[in-house]
Amino acid sequence: MKHKKLYLVLGAEAVVIIALMFFKESFPAFFSSVLTFPFEQIALMLKYLSQTGRFGNAISVMLWSALSIIPAVYAINSKKVSSSERISLFIVSLALFIALAGMANPLNLARANLFLGAKHIKLFNAVLAASVRSSLLLFIVIRLLHLFKAGNTKQLLSYLKTLSYALCIVIVAAALLPVSDLMSNIVAEGTVVQYIFHALKYSVKVIPYIMNIVVVIAVLNLIGAFEKEDTDRIIADAEGLSKKSAIALIVSTCVHPVYNLLQIVFMSKLKDVDTSVEVPLFSIFFVLLVLLFSRLIIENKRLKDENDLFV
């Protein structure tokens, strides 16, 4: 089966995210948010070590420093890192240093009036984790720009395939994050119809993501055809991508009107009616771009065949 490893990775990712949500509900002191993983848990481990005594405190400081300087050490020792990449890695080290310190001792920062109080610790930890991820993303973007600029056709296809895999992972994460809201709504009191509509609301959010994954997998098939330089397969996969993109576009734009119509029909039996209109703009524009890309490939092949006939 094609892309078997990708499906296994996405399945494992889904299990991990759901497990983190379970831990968040069961152990709120250690998992304040899915978004803070794994930085919050590392910081709590360092805090625990520091409270075991002088030796434990020394080990904690050493681990804190070692973890924080890993990106900086790589930036200094690697000869393949450009100056802009080196600067971004130093930023990652600084963000990691501050994040681990802040998550390990948030109340100390509260006394310094850096945030309002203990009730804002979850928000503060989320901001610290986001700062590390955003600085890491900065390095990744700069790195990719240099790779793309220096890559040949074979390398660019390989990069495109890797980015497609990464996009699938991001899409799965985005699709599963609303699960916690669904679980809280199911736990709350309500009628059977209300429960069904909570599930439908979640489905409406998830379906565009599912269609995005279908499109990305079709893109991966097309990349594989380009790598093998199989012209017939390229056209066949491009046509398949075009059809799947069109279906994904129609499905992604239809689910919201259908959901709203169902709300109108069952409004008398619903305790809460969702009046917000959420349009999956990212999914729509992404699929539109892929659809145009696939059509360009097909039209270029048609024009090439016509020119060959004249020759």
PDB file of C-alpha atoms in Angstrom:
ATOM      1  CA  MET A   1       0.000   0.000   0.000  1.00  0.00           C
ATOM      2  CA  LYS A   2       1.304   3.437  -0.951  1.00  0.00           C
ATOM      3  CA  HIS A   3       2.429   5.783   1.828  1.00  0.00           C
ATOM      4  CA  LYS A   4       2.054   3.051   4.477  1.00  0.00           C
ATOM      5  CA  LYS A   5       4.727   4.659   6.652  1.00  0.00           C
ATOM      6  CA  LEU A   6       2.954   8.021   6.436  1.00  0.00           C
ATOM      7  CA  TYR A   7      -0.319   6.461   7.591  1.00  0.00           C
ATOM      8  CA  LEU A   8       1.480   4.791  10.517  1.00  0.00           C
ATOM      9  CA  VAL A   9       3.081   8.101  11.526  1.00  0.00           C
ATOM     10  CA  LEU A  10      -0.241   9.946  11.323  1.00  0.00           C
ATOM     11  CA  GLY A  11      -1.932   7.205  13.327  1.00  0.00           C
ATOM     12  CA  ALA A  12       0.773   7.353  15.989  1.00  0.00           C
ATOM     13  CA  GLU A  13       0.479  11.146  16.068  1.00  0.00           C
ATOM     14  CA  ALA A  14      -3.279  10.890  16.608  1.00  0.00           C
ATOM     15  CA  VAL A  15      -2.769   8.454  19.502  1.00  0.00           C
ATOM     16  CA  VAL A  16      -0.184  10.748  21.123  1.00  0.00           C
ATOM     17  CA  ILE A  17      -2.388  13.854  20.820  1.00  0.00           C
ATOM     18  CA  ILE A  18      -5.428  12.062  22.267  1.00  0.00           C
ATOM     19  CA  ALA A  19      -3.247  10.684  25.082  1.00  0.00           C
ATOM     20  CA  LEU A  20      -1.999  14.194  25.849  1.00  0.00           C
ATOM     21  CA  MET A  21      -5.596  15.414  26.035  1.00  0.00           C
ATOM     22  CA  PHE A  22      -6.377  12.590  28.462  1.00  0.00           C
ATOM     23  CA  PHE A  23      -3.353  13.505  30.587  1.00  0.00           C
ATOM     24  CA  LYS A  24      -4.424  17.153  30.493  1.00  0.00           C
ATOM     25  CA  GLU A  25      -7.803  16.239  31.970  1.00  0.00           C
ATOM     26  CA  SER A  26      -6.442  13.657  34.424  1.00  0.00           C
ATOM     27  CA  PHE A  27      -3.216  15.395  35.531  1.00  0.00           C
ATOM     28  CA  PRO A  28      -3.766  19.160  35.123  1.00  0.00           C
ATOM     29  CA  ALA A  29      -0.791  19.955  37.362  1.00  0.00           C
ATOM     30  CA  PHE A  30       1.583  18.297  34.891  1.00  0.00           C
ATOM     31  CA  PHE A  31      -0.271  18.930  31.600  1.00  0.00           C
ATOM     32  CA  SER A  32      -1.780  22.393  31.690  1.00  0.00           C
ATOM     33  CA  SER A  33      -2.143  22.416  27.910  1.00  0.00           C
ATOM     34  CA  VAL A  34      -1.373  20.221  24.911  1.00  0.00           C
ATOM     35  CA  LEU A  35       0.456  23.168  23.366  1.00  0.00           C
ATOM     36  CA  THR A  36       2.993  23.345  26.202  1.00  0.00           C
ATOM     37  CA  PHE A  37       4.195  19.760  25.656  1.00  0.00           C
ATOM     38  CA  PRO A  38       7.031  18.771  26.106  1.00  0.00           C
ATOM     39  CA  PHE A  39       8.563  21.962  27.516  1.00  0.00           C
ATOM     40  CA  GLU A  40       6.324  22.119  30.588  1.00  0.00           C
ATOM     41  CA  GLN A  41       7.092  18.510  31.552  1.00  0.00           C
ATOM     42  CA  ILE A  42      10.846  19.071  31.141  1.00  0.00           C
ATOM     43  CA  ALA A  43      10.628  22.204  33.294  1.00  0.00           C
ATOM     44  CA  LEU A  44       8.693  20.376  36.015  1.00  0.00           C
ATOM     45  CA  MET A  45      11.278  17.590  36.003  1.00  0.00           C
ATOM     46  CA  LEU A  46      14.040  20.172  36.447  1.00  0.00           C
ATOM     47  CA  LYS A  47      12.067  21.809  39.259  1.00  0.00           C
ATOM     48  CA  TYR A  48      11.640  18.458  41.009  1.00  0.00           C
ATOM     49  CA  LEU A  49      15.382  17.764  40.780  1.00  0.00           C
ATOM     50  CA  SER A  50      16.247  21.205  42.162  1.00  0.00           C
ATOM     51  CA  GLN A  51      14.117  20.539  45.251  1.00  0.00           C
ATOM     52  CA  THR A  52      15.793  17.233  46.146  1.00  0.00           C
ATOM     53  CA  GLY A  53      18.903  18.865  47.600  1.00  0.00           C
ATOM     54  CA  ARG A  54      22.172  20.478  46.595  1.00  0.00           C
ATOM     55  CA  PHE A  55      23.218  17.632  44.327  1.00  0.00           C
ATOM     56  CA  GLY A  56      19.807  17.525  42.664  1.00  0.00           C
ATOM     57  CA  ASN A  57      19.840  21.300  42.249  1.00  0.00           C
ATOM     58  CA  ALA A  58      23.275  21.123  40.608  1.00  0.00           C
ATOM     59  CA  ILE A  59      22.067  18.409  38.218  1.00  0.00           C
ATOM     60  CA  SER A  60      18.981  20.503  37.442  1.00  0.00           C
ATOM     61  CA  VAL A  61      21.043  23.577  36.581  1.00  0.00           C
ATOM     62  CA  MET A  62      23.401  21.503  34.437  1.00  0.00           C
ATOM     63  CA  LEU A  63      20.515  19.914  32.508  1.00  0.00           C
ATOM     64  CA  TRP A  64      18.781  23.276  32.115  1.00  0.00           C
ATOM     65  CA  SER A  65      21.936  24.843  30.727  1.00  0.00           C
ATOM     66  CA  ALA A  66      22.777  21.861  28.515  1.00  0.00           C
ATOM     67  CA  LEU A  67      19.318  21.678  26.957  1.00  0.00           C
ATOM     68  CA  SER A  68      19.246  25.416  26.350  1.00  0.00           C
ATOM     69  CA  ILE A  69      22.633  25.685  24.652  1.00  0.00           C
ATOM     70  CA  ILE A  70      22.192  22.722  22.268  1.00  0.00           C
ATOM     71  CA  PRO A  71      20.969  24.949  19.380  1.00  0.00           C
ATOM     72  CA  ALA A  72      23.736  27.493  20.060  1.00  0.00           C
ATOM     73  CA  VAL A  73      26.426  24.778  20.147  1.00  0.00           C
ATOM     74  CA  TYR A  74      25.153  23.431  16.823  1.00  0.00           C
ATOM     75  CA  ALA A  75      25.217  26.939  15.372  1.00  0.00           C
ATOM     76  CA  ILE A  76      28.828  27.450  16.444  1.00  0.00           C
ATOM     77  CA  ASN A  77      30.205  24.041  15.409  1.00  0.00           C
ATOM     78  CA  SER A  78      28.328  23.412  12.153  1.00  0.00           C
ATOM     79  CA  LYS A  79      30.103  24.613   9.010  1.00  0.00           C
ATOM     80  CA  LYS A  80      26.960  24.223   6.910  1.00  0.00           C
ATOM     81  CA  VAL A  81      25.010  26.863   8.845  1.00  0.00           C
ATOM     82  CA  SER A  82      24.742  30.337   7.333  1.00  0.00           C
ATOM     83  CA  SER A  83      24.997  33.542   9.391  1.00  0.00           C
ATOM     84  CA  SER A  84      21.213  34.070   9.372  1.00  0.00           C
ATOM     85  CA  GLU A  85      20.639  30.465  10.440  1.00  0.00           C
ATOM     86  CA  ARG A  86      23.232  30.876  13.172  1.00  0.00           C
ATOM     87  CA  ILE A  87      21.441  33.948  14.539  1.00  0.00           C
ATOM     88  CA  SER A  88      18.083  32.142  14.505  1.00  0.00           C
ATOM     89  CA  LEU A  89      19.607  29.222  16.442  1.00  0.00           C
ATOM     90  CA  PHE A  90      20.906  31.619  19.094  1.00  0.00           C
ATOM     91  CA  ILE A  91      17.346  32.972  19.360  1.00  0.00           C
ATOM     92  CA  VAL A  92      16.073  29.399  19.827  1.00  0.00           C
ATOM     93  CA  SER A  93      18.581  28.862  22.651  1.00  0.00           C
ATOM     94  CA  LEU A  94      17.537  32.088  24.366  1.00  0.00           C
ATOM     95  CA  ALA A  95      13.831  31.275  24.027  1.00  0.00           C
ATOM     96  CA  LEU A  96      14.402  27.749  25.364  1.00  0.00           C
ATOM     97  CA  PHE A  97      16.472  29.074  28.283  1.00  0.00           C
ATOM     98  CA  ILE A  98      13.731  31.545  29.288  1.00  0.00           C
ATOM     99  CA  ALA A  99      10.879  29.076  28.707  1.00  0.00           C
ATOM    100  CA  LEU A 100      12.337  26.324  30.896  1.00  0.00           C
ATOM    101  CA  ALA A 101      13.145  28.821  33.647  1.00  0.00           C
ATOM    102  CA  GLY A 102       9.711  30.410  33.461  1.00  0.00           C
ATOM    103  CA  MET A 103       7.786  27.123  33.462  1.00  0.00           C
ATOM    104  CA  ALA A 104       9.861  25.725  36.327  1.00  0.00           C
ATOM    105  CA  ASN A 105       9.340  28.796  38.546  1.00  0.00           C
ATOM    106  CA  PRO A 106       6.331  30.764  37.260  1.00  0.00           C
ATOM    107  CA  LEU A 107       5.473  32.254  40.659  1.00  0.00           C
ATOM    108  CA  ASN A 108       8.885  33.922  40.875  1.00  0.00           C
ATOM    109  CA  LEU A 109       8.046  35.755  37.688  1.00  0.00           C
ATOM    110  CA  ALA A 110       4.671  36.638  39.183  1.00  0.00           C
ATOM    111  CA  ARG A 111       6.436  38.403  42.028  1.00  0.00           C
ATOM    112  CA  ALA A 112       8.435  40.326  39.437  1.00  0.00           C
ATOM    113  CA  ASN A 113       5.079  41.505  37.999  1.00  0.00           C
ATOM    114  CA  LEU A 114       5.783  39.932  34.630  1.00  0.00           C
ATOM    115  CA  PHE A 115       2.233  38.583  34.677  1.00  0.00           C
ATOM    116  CA  LEU A 116      -0.799  39.110  36.880  1.00  0.00           C
ATOM    117  CA  GLY A 117      -0.792  36.089  39.154  1.00  0.00           C
ATOM    118  CA  ALA A 118      -1.029  32.349  39.677  1.00  0.00           C
ATOM    119  CA  LYS A 119      -4.339  32.099  37.804  1.00  0.00           C
ATOM    120  CA  HIS A 120      -2.519  33.104  34.607  1.00  0.00           C
ATOM    121  CA  ILE A 121       0.168  30.399  34.825  1.00  0.00           C
ATOM    122  CA  LYS A 122      -1.427  28.247  32.105  1.00  0.00           C
ATOM    123  CA  LEU A 123      -1.572  31.184  29.730  1.00  0.00           C
ATOM    124  CA  PHE A 124       1.991  32.172  30.615  1.00  0.00           C
ATOM    125  CA  ASN A 125       3.289  28.639  29.959  1.00  0.00           C
ATOM    126  CA  ALA A 126       1.489  28.552  26.617  1.00  0.00           C
ATOM    127  CA  VAL A 127       3.117  31.847  25.604  1.00  0.00           C
ATOM    128  CA  LEU A 128       6.561  30.557  26.612  1.00  0.00           C
ATOM    129  CA  ALA A 129       6.064  27.348  24.603  1.00  0.00           C
ATOM    130  CA  ALA A 130       4.841  29.369  21.636  1.00  0.00           C
ATOM    131  CA  SER A 131       7.970  31.537  21.785  1.00  0.00           C
ATOM    132  CA  VAL A 132      10.186  28.453  21.511  1.00  0.00           C
ATOM    133  CA  ARG A 133       8.161  27.011  18.635  1.00  0.00           C
ATOM    134  CA  SER A 134       8.051  30.313  16.746  1.00  0.00           C
ATOM    135  CA  SER A 135      11.808  30.810  17.063  1.00  0.00           C
ATOM    136  CA  LEU A 136      12.362  27.215  15.918  1.00  0.00           C
ATOM    137  CA  LEU A 137      10.021  27.857  12.989  1.00  0.00           C
ATOM    138  CA  LEU A 138      12.115  30.904  12.082  1.00  0.00           C
ATOM    139  CA  PHE A 139      15.221  28.707  11.810  1.00  0.00           C
ATOM    140  CA  ILE A 140      13.347  26.100   9.748  1.00  0.00           C
ATOM    141  CA  VAL A 141      12.066  28.728   7.294  1.00  0.00           C
ATOM    142  CA  ILE A 142      15.515  30.273   6.831  1.00  0.00           C
ATOM    143  CA  ARG A 143      17.034  26.826   6.408  1.00  0.00           C
ATOM    144  CA  LEU A 144      14.462  25.868   3.791  1.00  0.00           C
ATOM    145  CA  LEU A 145      15.044  29.066   1.837  1.00  0.00           C
ATOM    146  CA  HIS A 146      18.758  28.279   1.558  1.00  0.00           C
ATOM    147  CA  LEU A 147      18.071  24.658   0.595  1.00  0.00           C
ATOM    148  CA  PHE A 148      15.553  25.650  -2.065  1.00  0.00           C
ATOM    149  CA  LYS A 149      17.902  28.228  -3.530  1.00  0.00           C
ATOM    150  CA  ALA A 150      20.775  25.739  -3.916  1.00  0.00           C
ATOM    151  CA  GLY A 151      18.773  22.625  -4.826  1.00  0.00           C
ATOM    152  CA  ASN A 152      18.578  20.860  -8.181  1.00  0.00           C
ATOM    153  CA  THR A 153      15.428  19.247  -9.593  1.00  0.00           C
ATOM    154  CA  LYS A 154      15.881  15.961  -7.739  1.00  0.00           C
ATOM    155  CA  GLN A 155      16.593  17.709  -4.448  1.00  0.00           C
ATOM    156  CA  LEU A 156      13.654  20.107  -4.867  1.00  0.00           C
ATOM    157  CA  LEU A 157      11.288  17.176  -5.429  1.00  0.00           C
ATOM    158  CA  SER A 158      12.661  15.547  -2.292  1.00  0.00           C
ATOM    159  CA  TYR A 159      12.135  18.763  -0.314  1.00  0.00           C
ATOM    160  CA  LEU A 160       8.605  19.055  -1.683  1.00  0.00           C
ATOM    161  CA  LYS A 161       7.860  15.497  -0.586  1.00  0.00           C
ATOM    162  CA  THR A 162       9.210  16.184   2.920  1.00  0.00           C
ATOM    163  CA  LEU A 163       7.130  19.353   3.178  1.00  0.00           C
ATOM    164  CA  SER A 164       4.051  17.390   2.102  1.00  0.00           C
ATOM    165  CA  TYR A 165       4.683  14.868   4.884  1.00  0.00           C
ATOM    166  CA  ALA A 166       5.092  17.711   7.374  1.00  0.00           C
ATOM    167  CA  LEU A 167       1.881  19.317   6.116  1.00  0.00           C
ATOM    168  CA  CYS A 168      -0.024  16.067   6.744  1.00  0.00           C
ATOM    169  CA  ILE A 169       1.283  16.003  10.321  1.00  0.00           C
ATOM    170  CA  VAL A 170       0.221  19.620  10.891  1.00  0.00           C
ATOM    171  CA  ILE A 171      -3.233  18.961   9.404  1.00  0.00           C
ATOM    172  CA  VAL A 172      -3.817  15.960  11.676  1.00  0.00           C
ATOM    173  CA  ALA A 173      -2.814  18.021  14.720  1.00  0.00           C
ATOM    174  CA  ALA A 174      -5.163  20.849  13.691  1.00  0.00           C
ATOM    175  CA  ALA A 175      -7.999  18.372  13.174  1.00  0.00           C
ATOM    176  CA  LEU A 176      -7.572  16.732  16.591  1.00  0.00           C
ATOM    177  CA  LEU A 177      -7.111  19.819  18.762  1.00  0.00           C
ATOM    178  CA  PRO A 178     -10.897  20.537  18.900  1.00  0.00           C
ATOM    179  CA  VAL A 179     -11.473  17.046  20.368  1.00  0.00           C
ATOM    180  CA  SER A 180     -11.114  18.449  23.905  1.00  0.00           C
ATOM    181  CA  ASP A 181     -14.039  20.823  23.287  1.00  0.00           C
ATOM    182  CA  LEU A 182     -16.100  17.931  21.948  1.00  0.00           C
ATOM    183  CA  MET A 183     -15.326  15.835  25.040  1.00  0.00           C
ATOM    184  CA  SER A 184     -16.297  18.673  27.395  1.00  0.00           C
ATOM    185  CA  ASN A 185     -19.562  19.204  25.512  1.00  0.00           C
ATOM    186  CA  ILE A 186     -20.411  15.501  25.682  1.00  0.00           C
ATOM    187  CA  VAL A 187     -19.750  15.432  29.433  1.00  0.00           C
ATOM    188  CA  ALA A 188     -22.053  18.439  29.938  1.00  0.00           C
ATOM    189  CA  GLU A 189     -25.768  17.874  30.337  1.00  0.00           C
ATOM    190  CA  GLY A 190     -27.909  17.881  27.215  1.00  0.00           C
ATOM    191  CA  THR A 191     -30.304  15.958  25.027  1.00  0.00           C
ATOM    192  CA  VAL A 192     -29.393  13.221  22.556  1.00  0.00           C
ATOM    193  CA  VAL A 193     -30.033  15.643  19.700  1.00  0.00           C
ATOM    194  CA  GLN A 194     -27.684  18.154  21.339  1.00  0.00           C
ATOM    195  CA  TYR A 195     -24.956  15.517  21.614  1.00  0.00           C
ATOM    196  CA  ILE A 196     -25.430  14.616  17.947  1.00  0.00           C
ATOM    197  CA  PHE A 197     -25.079  18.246  16.929  1.00  0.00           C
ATOM    198  CA  HIS A 198     -21.924  18.643  19.025  1.00  0.00           C
ATOM    199  CA  ALA A 199     -20.476  15.716  17.063  1.00  0.00           C
ATOM    200  CA  LEU A 200     -21.724  17.235  13.801  1.00  0.00           C
ATOM    201  CA  LYS A 201     -20.109  20.569  14.668  1.00  0.00           C
ATOM    202  CA  TYR A 202     -16.793  18.822  15.234  1.00  0.00           C
ATOM    203  CA  SER A 203     -17.226  16.874  11.982  1.00  0.00           C
ATOM    204  CA  VAL A 204     -17.839  20.107  10.083  1.00  0.00           C
ATOM    205  CA  LYS A 205     -14.491  21.394  11.359  1.00  0.00           C
ATOM    206  CA  VAL A 206     -12.641  18.154  10.641  1.00  0.00           C
ATOM    207  CA  ILE A 207     -13.967  17.235   7.181  1.00  0.00           C
ATOM    208  CA  PRO A 208     -12.031  20.021   5.367  1.00  0.00           C
ATOM    209  CA  TYR A 209      -8.845  18.782   7.058  1.00  0.00           C
ATOM    210  CA  ILE A 210      -9.556  15.225   5.928  1.00  0.00           C
ATOM    211  CA  MET A 211     -10.061  16.448   2.374  1.00  0.00           C
ATOM    212  CA  ASN A 212      -6.766  18.355   2.626  1.00  0.00           C
ATOM    213  CA  ILE A 213      -4.954  15.132   3.533  1.00  0.00           C
ATOM    214  CA  VAL A 214      -6.565  13.366   0.557  1.00  0.00           C
ATOM    215  CA  VAL A 215      -5.271  16.159  -1.699  1.00  0.00           C
ATOM    216  CA  VAL A 216      -1.771  16.108  -0.159  1.00  0.00           C
ATOM    217  CA  ILE A 217      -1.515  12.334  -0.678  1.00  0.00           C
ATOM    218  CA  ALA A 218      -2.495  12.869  -4.328  1.00  0.00           C
ATOM    219  CA  VAL A 219       0.276  15.486  -4.524  1.00  0.00           C
ATOM    220  CA  LEU A 220       2.723  12.902  -3.135  1.00  0.00           C
ATOM    221  CA  ASN A 221       1.682  10.480  -5.885  1.00  0.00           C
ATOM    222  CA  LEU A 222       2.364  13.183  -8.467  1.00  0.00           C
ATOM    223  CA  ILE A 223       5.776  13.931  -6.950  1.00  0.00           C
ATOM    224  CA  GLY A 224       6.631  10.232  -7.168  1.00  0.00           C
ATOM    225  CA  ALA A 225       5.735  10.284 -10.872  1.00  0.00           C
ATOM    226  CA  PHE A 226       8.003  13.304 -11.425  1.00  0.00           C
ATOM    227  CA  GLU A 227      10.854  11.547  -9.621  1.00  0.00           C
ATOM    228  CA  LYS A 228      10.534   8.542 -11.947  1.00  0.00           C
ATOM    229  CA  GLU A 229      10.151  10.864 -14.979  1.00  0.00           C
ATOM    230  CA  ASP A 230       7.194   8.800 -16.164  1.00  0.00           C
ATOM    231  CA  THR A 231       5.276  11.143 -18.485  1.00  0.00           C
ATOM    232  CA  ASP A 232       2.162   8.992 -18.754  1.00  0.00           C
ATOM    233  CA  ARG A 233       1.983   8.533 -15.008  1.00  0.00           C
ATOM    234  CA  ILE A 234       2.540  12.266 -14.459  1.00  0.00           C
ATOM    235  CA  ILE A 235      -0.507  13.097 -16.589  1.00  0.00           C
ATOM    236  CA  ALA A 236      -2.604  10.352 -14.970  1.00  0.00           C
ATOM    237  CA  ASP A 237      -1.668  11.492 -11.451  1.00  0.00           C
ATOM    238  CA  ALA A 238      -2.205  15.146 -12.386  1.00  0.00           C
ATOM    239  CA  GLU A 239      -5.701  14.326 -13.649  1.00  0.00           C
ATOM    240  CA  GLY A 240      -6.364  12.328 -10.477  1.00  0.00           C
ATOM    241  CA  LEU A 241      -5.141  15.248  -8.391  1.00  0.00           C
ATOM    242  CA  SER A 242      -7.410  17.616 -10.319  1.00  0.00           C
ATOM    243  CA  LYS A 243     -10.472  15.434  -9.705  1.00  0.00           C
ATOM    244  CA  LYS A 244      -9.708  14.923  -6.016  1.00  0.00           C
ATOM    245  CA  SER A 245      -9.090  18.664  -5.565  1.00  0.00           C
ATOM    246  CA  ALA A 246     -12.441  19.475  -7.165  1.00  0.00           C
ATOM    247  CA  ILE A 247     -14.229  16.973  -4.902  1.00  0.00           C
ATOM    248  CA  ALA A 248     -12.385  18.297  -1.831  1.00  0.00           C
ATOM    249  CA  LEU A 249     -13.340  21.855  -2.740  1.00  0.00           C
ATOM    250  CA  ILE A 250     -17.026  20.993  -3.136  1.00  0.00           C
ATOM    251  CA  VAL A 251     -17.172  18.940   0.082  1.00  0.00           C
ATOM    252  CA  SER A 252     -15.296  21.574   2.140  1.00  0.00           C
ATOM    253  CA  THR A 253     -17.680  24.332   1.048  1.00  0.00           C
ATOM    254  CA  CYS A 254     -20.868  22.234   1.381  1.00  0.00           C
ATOM    255  CA  VAL A 255     -20.534  20.959   4.952  1.00  0.00           C
ATOM    256  CA  HIS A 256     -21.225  24.329   6.609  1.00  0.00           C
ATOM    257  CA  PRO A 257     -24.472  25.115   4.717  1.00  0.00           C
ATOM    258  CA  VAL A 258     -25.717  21.564   5.400  1.00  0.00           C
ATOM    259  CA  TYR A 259     -24.927  21.908   9.114  1.00  0.00           C
ATOM    260  CA  ASN A 260     -26.708  25.266   9.324  1.00  0.00           C
ATOM    261  CA  LEU A 261     -29.778  23.872   7.534  1.00  0.00           C
ATOM    262  CA  LEU A 262     -29.906  20.964   9.988  1.00  0.00           C
ATOM    263  CA  GLN A 263     -29.785  23.464  12.855  1.00  0.00           C
ATOM    264  CA  ILE A 264     -32.783  25.253  11.382  1.00  0.00           C
ATOM    265  CA  VAL A 265     -34.736  21.997  11.089  1.00  0.00           C
ATOM    266  CA  PHE A 266     -33.979  20.883  14.663  1.00  0.00           C
ATOM    267  CA  MET A 267     -33.803  24.313  16.279  1.00  0.00           C
ATOM    268  CA  SER A 268     -36.720  23.618  18.654  1.00  0.00           C
ATOM    269  CA  LYS A 269     -34.857  20.611  20.113  1.00  0.00           C
ATOM    270  CA  LEU A 270     -31.484  22.332  20.515  1.00  0.00           C
ATOM    271  CA  LYS A 271     -30.402  23.919  23.766  1.00  0.00           C
ATOM    272  CA  ASP A 272     -27.633  25.917  22.079  1.00  0.00           C
ATOM    273  CA  VAL A 273     -27.647  27.050  18.464  1.00  0.00           C
ATOM    274  CA  ASP A 274     -24.340  27.832  16.800  1.00  0.00           C
ATOM    275  CA  THR A 275     -24.821  31.171  15.040  1.00  0.00           C
ATOM    276  CA  SER A 276     -21.216  31.638  13.972  1.00  0.00           C
ATOM    277  CA  VAL A 277     -20.272  31.075  10.351  1.00  0.00           C
ATOM    278  CA  GLU A 278     -16.860  29.425  10.030  1.00  0.00           C
ATOM    279  CA  VAL A 279     -15.491  29.277   6.515  1.00  0.00           C
ATOM    280  CA  PRO A 280     -12.423  27.006   6.042  1.00  0.00           C
ATOM    281  CA  LEU A 281     -10.531  29.630   4.067  1.00  0.00           C
ATOM    282  CA  PHE A 282      -7.167  27.874   4.363  1.00  0.00           C
ATOM    283  CA  SER A 283      -8.583  24.608   3.064  1.00  0.00           C
ATOM    284  CA  ILE A 284     -10.412  26.331   0.207  1.00  0.00           C
ATOM    285  CA  PHE A 285      -7.426  28.376  -0.956  1.00  0.00           C
ATOM    286  CA  PHE A 286      -5.024  25.461  -0.527  1.00  0.00           C
ATOM    287  CA  VAL A 287      -7.178  23.128  -2.618  1.00  0.00           C
ATOM    288  CA  LEU A 288      -7.753  25.852  -5.226  1.00  0.00           C
ATOM    289  CA  LEU A 289      -4.007  26.342  -5.635  1.00  0.00           C
ATOM    290  CA  VAL A 290      -3.425  22.608  -5.978  1.00  0.00           C
ATOM    291  CA  LEU A 291      -6.283  22.366  -8.476  1.00  0.00           C
ATOM    292  CA  LEU A 292      -4.789  25.151 -10.606  1.00  0.00           C
ATOM    293  CA  PHE A 293      -1.360  23.519 -10.365  1.00  0.00           C
ATOM    294  CA  SER A 294      -2.690  20.177 -11.589  1.00  0.00           C
ATOM    295  CA  ARG A 295      -4.597  21.820 -14.437  1.00  0.00           C
ATOM    296  CA  LEU A 296      -1.430  23.669 -15.525  1.00  0.00           C
ATOM    297  CA  ILE A 297       0.453  20.360 -15.719  1.00  0.00           C
ATOM    298  CA  ILE A 298      -2.302  18.805 -17.833  1.00  0.00           C
ATOM    299  CA  GLU A 299      -2.555  21.831 -20.163  1.00  0.00           C
ATOM    300  CA  ASN A 300       1.233  22.007 -20.593  1.00  0.00           C
ATOM    301  CA  LYS A 301       1.260  18.358 -21.610  1.00  0.00           C
ATOM    302  CA  ARG A 302      -1.608  18.945 -24.071  1.00  0.00           C
ATOM    303  CA  LEU A 303       0.208  21.913 -25.661  1.00  0.00           C
ATOM    304  CA  LYS A 304       3.435  19.913 -25.862  1.00  0.00           C
ATOM    305  CA  ASP A 305       1.632  17.067 -27.637  1.00  0.00           C
ATOM    306  CA  GLU A 306       0.068  19.520 -30.115  1.00  0.00           C
ATOM    307  CA  ASN A 307       3.466  21.082 -30.855  1.00  0.00           C
ATOM    308  CA  ASP A 308       4.973  17.642 -31.386  1.00  0.00           C
ATOM    309  CA  LEU A 309       2.260  16.897 -33.961  1.00  0.00           C
ATOM    310  CA  PHE A 310       3.179  20.022 -35.949  1.00  0.00           C
ATOM    311  CA  VAL A 311       6.846  19.083 -35.830  1.00  0.00           C
TER     312      VAL A 311
END
